[in-house]
PDB file of C-alpha atoms in Angstrom:
ATOM      1  CA  UNK G   1       0.000   0.000   0.000  1.00 60.00           C
ATOM      2  CA  UNK G   2       0.848   3.660  -0.112  1.00 71.00           C
ATOM      3  CA  UNK G   3      -0.108   4.494   3.473  1.00 72.00           C
ATOM      4  CA  UNK G   4       3.467   5.313   4.490  1.00 75.00           C
ATOM      5  CA  UNK G   5       3.943   7.869   1.688  1.00 78.00           C
ATOM      6  CA  UNK G   6       2.814  11.493   1.438  1.00 84.00           C
ATOM      7  CA  UNK G   7       1.416  11.480  -2.080  1.00 87.00           C
ATOM      8  CA  UNK G   8       0.151  14.437  -4.083  1.00 90.00           C
ATOM      9  CA  UNK G   9      -1.204  14.206  -7.617  1.00 91.00           C
ATOM     10  CA  UNK G  10      -1.460  17.087 -10.046  1.00 94.00           C
ATOM     11  CA  UNK G  11      -4.867  17.672 -11.617  1.00 95.00           C
ATOM     12  CA  UNK G  12      -3.443  16.611 -14.987  1.00 93.00           C
ATOM     13  CA  UNK G  13      -2.202  13.321 -13.488  1.00 90.00           C
ATOM     14  CA  UNK G  14      -5.602  12.613 -11.928  1.00 90.00           C
ATOM     15  CA  UNK G  15      -7.364  13.376 -15.216  1.00 88.00           C
ATOM     16  CA  UNK G  16      -4.975  11.142 -17.163  1.00 86.00           C
ATOM     17  CA  UNK G  17      -5.319   8.204 -14.769  1.00 86.00           C
ATOM     18  CA  UNK G  18      -9.109   8.547 -14.732  1.00 84.00           C
ATOM     19  CA  UNK G  19      -9.324   8.672 -18.514  1.00 81.00           C
ATOM     20  CA  UNK G  20      -6.917   5.870 -19.325  1.00 80.00           C
ATOM     21  CA  UNK G  21      -8.275   3.495 -16.685  1.00 77.00           C
ATOM     22  CA  UNK G  22     -11.683   3.698 -18.386  1.00 69.00           C
ATOM     23  CA  UNK G  23     -13.569   3.497 -15.082  1.00 68.00           C
ATOM     24  CA  UNK G  24     -11.528   0.598 -13.657  1.00 72.00           C
ATOM     25  CA  UNK G  25     -10.490   1.735 -10.151  1.00 79.00           C
ATOM     26  CA  UNK G  26      -8.112  -1.201  -9.692  1.00 80.00           C
ATOM     27  CA  UNK G  27      -6.245  -0.213 -12.823  1.00 79.00           C
ATOM     28  CA  UNK G  28      -5.993   3.412 -11.663  1.00 84.00           C
ATOM     29  CA  UNK G  29      -4.754   2.392  -8.202  1.00 85.00           C
ATOM     30  CA  UNK G  30      -2.179   0.018  -9.674  1.00 83.00           C
ATOM     31  CA  UNK G  31      -0.898   2.802 -11.914  1.00 85.00           C
ATOM     32  CA  UNK G  32      -0.772   5.190  -8.949  1.00 87.00           C
ATOM     33  CA  UNK G  33       1.239   2.680  -6.943  1.00 86.00           C
ATOM     34  CA  UNK G  34       3.686   2.243  -9.840  1.00 86.00           C
ATOM     35  CA  UNK G  35       3.973   6.028 -10.192  1.00 86.00           C
ATOM     36  CA  UNK G  36       4.771   6.483  -6.494  1.00 84.00           C
ATOM     37  CA  UNK G  37       7.154   3.537  -6.190  1.00 82.00           C
ATOM     38  CA  UNK G  38       9.039   4.656  -9.301  1.00 82.00           C
ATOM     39  CA  UNK G  39      10.013   7.835  -7.429  1.00 79.00           C
ATOM     40  CA  UNK G  40      10.878   6.513  -3.982  1.00 73.00           C
ATOM     41  CA  UNK G  41      14.589   6.255  -4.814  1.00 73.00           C
ATOM     42  CA  UNK G  42      14.621  10.008  -5.601  1.00 74.00           C
ATOM     43  CA  UNK G  43      12.613  11.158  -2.581  1.00 70.00           C
ATOM     44  CA  UNK G  44      13.872  11.100   0.992  1.00 69.00           C
ATOM     45  CA  UNK G  45      11.772   9.362   3.622  1.00 67.00           C
ATOM     46  CA  UNK G  46       8.985  11.619   4.844  1.00 71.00           C
ATOM     47  CA  UNK G  47       9.157  13.923   1.807  1.00 79.00           C
ATOM     48  CA  UNK G  48       6.180  14.458  -0.413  1.00 86.00           C
ATOM     49  CA  UNK G  49       5.944  12.306  -3.553  1.00 86.00           C
ATOM     50  CA  UNK G  50       4.394  14.315  -6.386  1.00 89.00           C
ATOM     51  CA  UNK G  51       2.835  12.419  -9.261  1.00 90.00           C
ATOM     52  CA  UNK G  52       2.696  14.708 -12.274  1.00 91.00           C
ATOM     53  CA  UNK G  53       1.331  14.073 -15.761  1.00 90.00           C
ATOM     54  CA  UNK G  54       4.616  12.695 -17.103  1.00 89.00           C
ATOM     55  CA  UNK G  55       4.876  10.175 -14.261  1.00 88.00           C
ATOM     56  CA  UNK G  56       1.216   9.206 -14.651  1.00 87.00           C
ATOM     57  CA  UNK G  57       1.682   8.624 -18.386  1.00 87.00           C
ATOM     58  CA  UNK G  58       4.714   6.431 -17.728  1.00 85.00           C
ATOM     59  CA  UNK G  59       2.884   4.413 -15.078  1.00 83.00           C
ATOM     60  CA  UNK G  60      -0.166   3.388 -17.080  1.00 78.00           C
ATOM     61  CA  UNK G  61      -0.446   2.014 -20.541  1.00 63.00           C
ATOM     62  CA  UNK G  62      -3.502   2.639 -22.622  1.00 51.00           C
ATOM     63  CA  UNK G  63      -5.866  -0.252 -22.423  1.00 50.00           C
ATOM     64  CA  UNK G  64      -6.077  -2.116 -25.699  1.00 47.00           C
ATOM     65  CA  UNK G  65      -9.618  -1.705 -26.909  1.00 54.00           C
ATOM     66  CA  UNK G  66     -11.209  -5.089 -27.381  1.00 57.00           C
ATOM     67  CA  UNK G  67     -12.794  -4.815 -30.795  1.00 60.00           C
ATOM     68  CA  UNK G  68     -13.546  -7.247 -33.575  1.00 61.00           C
ATOM     69  CA  UNK G  69     -14.126  -5.640 -36.966  1.00 63.00           C
ATOM     70  CA  UNK G  70     -16.805  -8.174 -37.869  1.00 64.00           C
ATOM     71  CA  UNK G  71     -17.670  -9.653 -34.471  1.00 66.00           C
ATOM     72  CA  UNK G  72     -20.020  -8.852 -31.625  1.00 66.00           C
ATOM     73  CA  UNK G  73     -18.107  -5.809 -30.379  1.00 72.00           C
ATOM     74  CA  UNK G  74     -18.398  -4.266 -33.866  1.00 75.00           C
ATOM     75  CA  UNK G  75     -22.186  -4.411 -33.685  1.00 83.00           C
ATOM     76  CA  UNK G  76     -22.380  -3.697 -29.950  1.00 86.00           C
ATOM     77  CA  UNK G  77     -20.395  -0.473 -30.331  1.00 88.00           C
ATOM     78  CA  UNK G  78     -22.362   0.892 -33.287  1.00 93.00           C
ATOM     79  CA  UNK G  79     -25.582  -0.091 -31.512  1.00 93.00           C
ATOM     80  CA  UNK G  80     -24.449   1.768 -28.388  1.00 92.00           C
ATOM     81  CA  UNK G  81     -23.681   4.883 -30.444  1.00 96.00           C
ATOM     82  CA  UNK G  82     -27.081   4.790 -32.157  1.00 97.00           C
ATOM     83  CA  UNK G  83     -28.865   4.188 -28.837  1.00 96.00           C
ATOM     84  CA  UNK G  84     -26.982   7.173 -27.404  1.00 96.00           C
ATOM     85  CA  UNK G  85     -28.232   9.311 -30.294  1.00 98.00           C
ATOM     86  CA  UNK G  86     -31.794   8.035 -29.775  1.00 97.00           C
ATOM     87  CA  UNK G  87     -31.447   8.706 -26.052  1.00 96.00           C
ATOM     88  CA  UNK G  88     -30.320  12.306 -26.687  1.00 97.00           C
ATOM     89  CA  UNK G  89     -26.925  11.726 -25.035  1.00 96.00           C
ATOM     90  CA  UNK G  90     -24.284  13.522 -27.142  1.00 96.00           C
ATOM     91  CA  UNK G  91     -21.427  12.698 -24.752  1.00 95.00           C
ATOM     92  CA  UNK G  92     -22.130   8.978 -24.973  1.00 93.00           C
ATOM     93  CA  UNK G  93     -22.569   9.149 -28.756  1.00 96.00           C
ATOM     94  CA  UNK G  94     -19.142  10.766 -29.141  1.00 96.00           C
ATOM     95  CA  UNK G  95     -17.609   8.315 -26.662  1.00 92.00           C
ATOM     96  CA  UNK G  96     -18.766   5.344 -28.758  1.00 92.00           C
ATOM     97  CA  UNK G  97     -17.762   7.093 -31.976  1.00 96.00           C
ATOM     98  CA  UNK G  98     -14.261   7.721 -30.630  1.00 93.00           C
ATOM     99  CA  UNK G  99     -13.983   4.206 -29.276  1.00 88.00           C
ATOM    100  CA  UNK G 100     -14.839   2.694 -32.655  1.00 91.00           C
ATOM    101  CA  UNK G 101     -12.488   4.972 -34.569  1.00 92.00           C
ATOM    102  CA  UNK G 102      -9.670   4.361 -32.077  1.00 87.00           C
ATOM    103  CA  UNK G 103     -10.156   0.617 -32.551  1.00 84.00           C
ATOM    104  CA  UNK G 104      -9.800   0.990 -36.315  1.00 86.00           C
ATOM    105  CA  UNK G 105     -13.435   0.834 -37.423  1.00 91.00           C
ATOM    106  CA  UNK G 106     -14.021   1.958 -41.004  1.00 93.00           C
ATOM    107  CA  UNK G 107     -15.335   5.537 -40.710  1.00 96.00           C
ATOM    108  CA  UNK G 108     -17.485   4.983 -43.822  1.00 97.00           C
ATOM    109  CA  UNK G 109     -19.427   2.294 -41.932  1.00 96.00           C
ATOM    110  CA  UNK G 110     -20.025   4.734 -39.080  1.00 98.00           C
ATOM    111  CA  UNK G 111     -21.026   7.493 -41.522  1.00 98.00           C
ATOM    112  CA  UNK G 112     -23.587   5.187 -43.171  1.00 98.00           C
ATOM    113  CA  UNK G 113     -25.091   4.349 -39.797  1.00 98.00           C
ATOM    114  CA  UNK G 114     -25.289   8.045 -38.871  1.00 99.00           C
ATOM    115  CA  UNK G 115     -27.170   8.746 -42.129  1.00 99.00           C
ATOM    116  CA  UNK G 116     -29.557   5.867 -41.383  1.00 98.00           C
ATOM    117  CA  UNK G 117     -30.098   7.179 -37.843  1.00 98.00           C
ATOM    118  CA  UNK G 118     -30.910  10.648 -39.179  1.00 98.00           C
ATOM    119  CA  UNK G 119     -33.612   9.237 -41.450  1.00 98.00           C
ATOM    120  CA  UNK G 120     -34.919   6.552 -39.094  1.00 98.00           C
ATOM    121  CA  UNK G 121     -34.722   8.170 -35.656  1.00 98.00           C
ATOM    122  CA  UNK G 122     -34.993  11.916 -36.293  1.00 98.00           C
ATOM    123  CA  UNK G 123     -36.919  11.967 -39.557  1.00 97.00           C
ATOM    124  CA  UNK G 124     -39.251  14.905 -40.046  1.00 97.00           C
ATOM    125  CA  UNK G 125     -38.859  16.133 -36.466  1.00 98.00           C
ATOM    126  CA  UNK G 126     -35.777  17.904 -37.881  1.00 98.00           C
ATOM    127  CA  UNK G 127     -35.303  17.380 -41.635  1.00 97.00           C
ATOM    128  CA  UNK G 128     -31.902  19.129 -41.428  1.00 98.00           C
ATOM    129  CA  UNK G 129     -30.571  16.110 -39.538  1.00 98.00           C
ATOM    130  CA  UNK G 130     -30.372  14.106 -42.756  1.00 98.00           C
ATOM    131  CA  UNK G 131     -28.537  16.984 -44.461  1.00 98.00           C
ATOM    132  CA  UNK G 132     -26.024  17.179 -41.588  1.00 99.00           C
ATOM    133  CA  UNK G 133     -25.538  13.398 -41.602  1.00 99.00           C
ATOM    134  CA  UNK G 134     -25.067  13.259 -45.379  1.00 98.00           C
ATOM    135  CA  UNK G 135     -22.595  16.156 -45.227  1.00 98.00           C
ATOM    136  CA  UNK G 136     -20.624  14.245 -42.587  1.00 98.00           C
ATOM    137  CA  UNK G 137     -20.646  11.130 -44.781  1.00 98.00           C
ATOM    138  CA  UNK G 138     -19.437  13.158 -47.789  1.00 98.00           C
ATOM    139  CA  UNK G 139     -16.731  14.825 -45.694  1.00 98.00           C
ATOM    140  CA  UNK G 140     -15.633  11.416 -44.404  1.00 97.00           C
ATOM    141  CA  UNK G 141     -15.062  10.254 -47.972  1.00 97.00           C
ATOM    142  CA  UNK G 142     -13.317  13.505 -48.901  1.00 96.00           C
ATOM    143  CA  UNK G 143     -10.906  13.963 -45.991  1.00 96.00           C
ATOM    144  CA  UNK G 144     -10.476  10.472 -44.524  1.00 94.00           C
ATOM    145  CA  UNK G 145      -8.900   9.738 -41.163  1.00 93.00           C
ATOM    146  CA  UNK G 146      -8.098  11.329 -38.840  1.00 93.00           C
ATOM    147  CA  UNK G 147      -9.867  14.528 -39.904  1.00 96.00           C
ATOM    148  CA  UNK G 148     -13.203  12.826 -40.579  1.00 96.00           C
ATOM    149  CA  UNK G 149     -13.571  12.415 -36.820  1.00 97.00           C
ATOM    150  CA  UNK G 150     -14.676  16.051 -36.695  1.00 98.00           C
ATOM    151  CA  UNK G 151     -17.663  15.932 -39.085  1.00 98.00           C
ATOM    152  CA  UNK G 152     -18.681  12.546 -37.681  1.00 99.00           C
ATOM    153  CA  UNK G 153     -18.620  13.945 -34.140  1.00 98.00           C
ATOM    154  CA  UNK G 154     -20.501  17.031 -35.292  1.00 99.00           C
ATOM    155  CA  UNK G 155     -23.199  14.879 -36.880  1.00 99.00           C
ATOM    156  CA  UNK G 156     -23.436  12.522 -33.892  1.00 99.00           C
ATOM    157  CA  UNK G 157     -23.840  15.409 -31.449  1.00 98.00           C
ATOM    158  CA  UNK G 158     -26.318  17.206 -33.713  1.00 99.00           C
ATOM    159  CA  UNK G 159     -28.472  14.097 -34.052  1.00 99.00           C
ATOM    160  CA  UNK G 160     -28.306  13.538 -30.303  1.00 98.00           C
ATOM    161  CA  UNK G 161     -29.558  17.037 -29.531  1.00 98.00           C
ATOM    162  CA  UNK G 162     -32.519  17.397 -31.904  1.00 98.00           C
ATOM    163  CA  UNK G 163     -36.122  16.205 -31.483  1.00 98.00           C
ATOM    164  CA  UNK G 164     -36.793  12.634 -32.601  1.00 98.00           C
ATOM    165  CA  UNK G 165     -39.540  11.086 -34.733  1.00 97.00           C
ATOM    166  CA  UNK G 166     -39.579   7.662 -36.308  1.00 96.00           C
ATOM    167  CA  UNK G 167     -42.967   8.219 -37.994  1.00 96.00           C
ATOM    168  CA  UNK G 168     -41.537   8.060 -41.540  1.00 95.00           C
ATOM    169  CA  UNK G 169     -39.654   4.851 -40.744  1.00 95.00           C
ATOM    170  CA  UNK G 170     -42.752   3.265 -39.225  1.00 96.00           C
ATOM    171  CA  UNK G 171     -44.820   4.322 -42.242  1.00 96.00           C
ATOM    172  CA  UNK G 172     -42.486   2.748 -44.815  1.00 95.00           C
ATOM    173  CA  UNK G 173     -42.135  -0.436 -42.765  1.00 95.00           C
ATOM    174  CA  UNK G 174     -45.930  -0.720 -42.462  1.00 96.00           C
ATOM    175  CA  UNK G 175     -46.409  -0.058 -46.178  1.00 97.00           C
ATOM    176  CA  UNK G 176     -43.851  -2.735 -47.034  1.00 96.00           C
ATOM    177  CA  UNK G 177     -45.741  -5.420 -45.072  1.00 94.00           C
TER     178      UNK G 177
END
């Protein structure tokens, strides 16, 4: 344990450990212990041990995102992003977008799903949603990675924040039966 040490963390170190541990407290505490113990040879007994951003970065490695391009996590992640849009949660929508892109998902796949969400979930409650989604899809094709993250994030947050209506989707599905 760290009970015998006087430990101080900078705000940047705390933020980094919180972000990279992805909500896993054990992982954050293990990284903190590594950060402190890596400095004990430079700090006299009883002195304060300061964990700054550089030390925090060195003490924790980014968690490899478990992601299968064609497996369950592929569909689970896109489903989570779409459900976040439907649930009007822009932060969650961008989280899932970033997670997929970081894992190497094809941004064109994500763009297609954003266009579908605009038509299916927002529909005529805000007809501009489809225009925004299509513009993001076009921009994705034009600029590629990593820049396409911006229009995709813009579209995901826009769709998350507008009123929703699936009346057009329900109508076409009913007519097709």
